[in-house]
Amino acid sequence: MDIRYNERSRTFTITAGDSSYVIGIADKEGFIGHVYYGAAIAEEPMYLLRIDEPPFVPTKNNRDRGSFMDTFPCEFPGNGLGDYRDGAVEVIDAGGHRAIKLTYEGHNIIDGKPALAGLPATFETDGARAKTLEIYAKDEALNVKAVLRYSVFEDSDAIIRSTELINESATPVLITKIMSASLDMDSEDFEFLSLHGSWARERQIDIRPIGYGKTSVGSVKGESSHQEHPFMALIEKGSTQEKGRVYGFSFVYSGNFLAQAEKTQFDSVRVMMGINPQGFKWELKPGDSFQSPEVVMVYSDCGLGKMSRTYHDLYRGHLIRSPYKDKERPILINNWEATYFDFNTEKLLDIAREAKKSGIEMLVMDDGWFGRRNDDNSSLGDWNVNEEKLPGGLKYLVDEVNKIGLKFGIWMEPEMISPDSDLYRAHPDWAIQIPGREGVRSRNQYVLDLTRKEVLEHTWNSIKTVLSSANIEYLKWDMNRQITDIGSAELGRDNQGELSHRYMLAVYKLQERLVKEFPNLLLENCSGGGARFDAGMLYYSPQIWCSDDTDAIERLGIQEGTAIVYPLSSMGAHVSDCPNHTVGRVTPFETRGNVALAGTFGYELDITKIPQEDRDMIPFQTATYHKYNKLVRSGDYYRVASFRENHYYDCFGVVSKDKSEALFTFVQVMGRPNYHSRVIRIPGLLPDVKYVVEGVSEEPEEWLGSTLEKAGLRIGNLWGDYKSLLIHISKADD
Ligand code: GLA
């Protein structure tokens, strides 16, 4: 970790692990240029800014300023002054003009990493310190200043960027776009990797060429969304898990976002990531500042695998705060797929009693326990217990569950309001809406305008009252619709464009209060499955529900895409009943368990009703979880084979940091005749060490790490579809 300024060449070099990032100041005007990002280098190749080639810098050739502006590799481009590529910042000044150009004014290199007010952000720890470069840039005509921040940690290859804009003028400025990071690179035939999806099919890996013009993904749904994901990677064509130059960009934010690569006339690529400018407008009053969320950039010249492992380590070590992050999470049983809305105290206690016998540790009561909610048409906002279903209230139920020996967790959807609720009847204006229009319903519900103080306070009190009413040790915080009808009763004409970001700040404020006032609560975020599975949410909850699709085979793709960025310890994964409720597929109970063991692990079924032979497997699965969870939670992740690519089998695993132990999961999705190759190469082990391999043949086998990596293991025909193996590898005794 190092950040240094070279006075002579006017360059900043940021070193993060194996990567270097170089920024140069060009010309008397102080253009801030992007010089280099990639494998670590020891010099500053300023020639990459091409300031000595035509059209030169404006001091040498002002007649062609326009050409210079449109070709210069810019570190944080403005708008409206000759650079026709997309700007990273756009504003409207008091006269209605839209130009902005930020040039170098000064800098500071500081120890540590400043927190970002109101926003989730990576942080330093006692064990791994940070350094931050702040570059101050100014538009003299507007009197607006920007602070470009770059932070690095001692133990990571990641570089973290964010932008702050400060209005030093005497008149308001409207920000219409502010990216958190932008950089101009040579195109080098990169491909664009994104995580595409839908409800129940989140984060599927998609790779496409970067053609001329713009290649982008984004959300304007008020959440990171099922459909696109706040992550992109520029990857060298042909990159694999082990090979290829790969640049990852992950956004620490849960609302509207844009991730874009723009290939230009000169074969350069402008990459940017930030809050989606569509619909965004922020009034920056004199003296005010606006802080963007942060982007985590990771470079790997050893393919996607190293990039993923860098993200996993960074997010486990420097983003997730929960006291649970390094602990085994209780194995839970959730009643959603077991009962949906049709349950009562007796039913839940029956499940709890049976669950206890099999080693399950917590009962989570899902949707339907409050107001008059017997389906999804009513009662969101009325967070008082339905005593017809739960006589004696939460306290009685939770005490009984605790007596059985299980912890208790609960579901809430605090951000929502049903039109059919006492809350809506009392405060119809509390819903986000546009006057004169009937609000668009989704799952028959509206979204609360949490940007209003009284709405936020009321919502907080509801959460607090529920959590304080009994011994509740886990909360599943759901958010089941996207935002439409962008309108807040409190914002004026010029400020409605602030609503979506203000909304996210309000959600973060609520979750911040939650983690401060209930520090031992295990929080799991959720959004109609995995529509808010993002780095922003991980700052508050150590785990997030991955998807409403619990089918083991569908989960292979969902969990593979999720693990591109996020550690396995954060992926909510449960065993559910068959035929699967989303796709109707029947898979062996053992495989459902093996796939869910790659996440936080739990059950989502009526344990009193499933076949006895399935129930008999649960004690073994819960014991397996305890045996291997530390390894799964803290090890290095390796993707060995992908069913998405080979349409046949899937294989992934984790290797402990000290390389003494590993666990690999193999799923034969399609049965094929015996002679079909099923050799899997086990990466990440020590080459000269003998390991014991269990789970492939009847008897354990011993092989050197180098044999396992180079020759691999041959998996016999597992005979049938959806069969799976857990392969445990441990150092042999000397
Ligand atoms: C969402 C969640 C589910 C469940 C339901 C309840 O869809 O993802 O797990 O909690 O809401 O309505």
mmCIF file of C-alpha atoms and ligand atoms in Angstrom, residues 199 334 336 341 366-367 373 376 411 413 443 476 478 480 526-530 545 547-548 604, ligand 1:
data_model
loop_
_atom_site.group_PDB
_atom_site.id
_atom_site.type_symbol
_atom_site.label_atom_id
_atom_site.label_comp_id
_atom_site.label_asym_id
_atom_site.label_seq_id
_atom_site.Cartn_x
_atom_site.Cartn_y
_atom_site.Cartn_z
ATOM 1 C CA TRP A 199 -37.009 -12.214 -10.178
ATOM 2 C CA ASN A 334 -38.133 -20.208 7.788
ATOM 3 C CA TRP A 336 -42.410 -18.974 4.133
ATOM 4 C CA PHE A 341 -49.709 -16.971 5.120
ATOM 5 C CA ASP A 366 -42.004 -14.863 7.807
ATOM 6 C CA ASP A 367 -44.733 -12.675 6.292
ATOM 7 C CA ARG A 373 -52.515 -10.027 6.609
ATOM 8 C CA ASP A 376 -50.362 -10.029 0.285
ATOM 9 C CA TRP A 411 -39.819 -10.897 8.970
ATOM 10 C CA GLU A 413 -41.105 -5.050 5.370
ATOM 11 C CA ARG A 443 -47.984 -6.472 -5.029
ATOM 12 C CA LYS A 476 -35.353 -10.438 7.790
ATOM 13 C CA ASP A 478 -37.673 -7.256 3.104
ATOM 14 C CA ASN A 480 -40.898 -6.242 -2.137
ATOM 15 C CA CYS A 526 -33.933 -9.195 1.287
ATOM 16 C CA SER A 527 -35.850 -7.692 -1.600
ATOM 17 C CA GLY A 528 -38.337 -9.933 -3.377
ATOM 18 C CA GLY A 529 -35.496 -12.430 -3.232
ATOM 19 C CA GLY A 530 -32.206 -10.819 -4.211
ATOM 20 C CA TRP A 545 -31.313 -13.434 0.843
ATOM 21 C CA SER A 547 -33.110 -15.315 -4.413
ATOM 22 C CA ASP A 548 -36.673 -16.554 -4.000
ATOM 23 C CA GLU A 604 -37.451 -23.303 4.106
HETATM 24 C C1 GLA B 1 -40.326 -11.889 -0.509
HETATM 25 C C2 GLA B 1 -39.176 -12.674 0.083
HETATM 26 C C3 GLA B 1 -39.666 -14.040 0.485
HETATM 27 C C4 GLA B 1 -40.800 -13.899 1.482
HETATM 28 C C5 GLA B 1 -41.904 -13.059 0.887
HETATM 29 C C6 GLA B 1 -42.986 -12.728 1.910
HETATM 30 O O1 GLA B 1 -40.706 -12.412 -1.738
HETATM 31 O O2 GLA B 1 -38.110 -12.765 -0.802
HETATM 32 O O3 GLA B 1 -38.621 -14.798 1.040
HETATM 33 O O4 GLA B 1 -40.310 -13.315 2.662
HETATM 34 O O5 GLA B 1 -41.407 -11.823 0.395
HETATM 35 O O6 GLA B 1 -43.995 -11.980 1.399
#
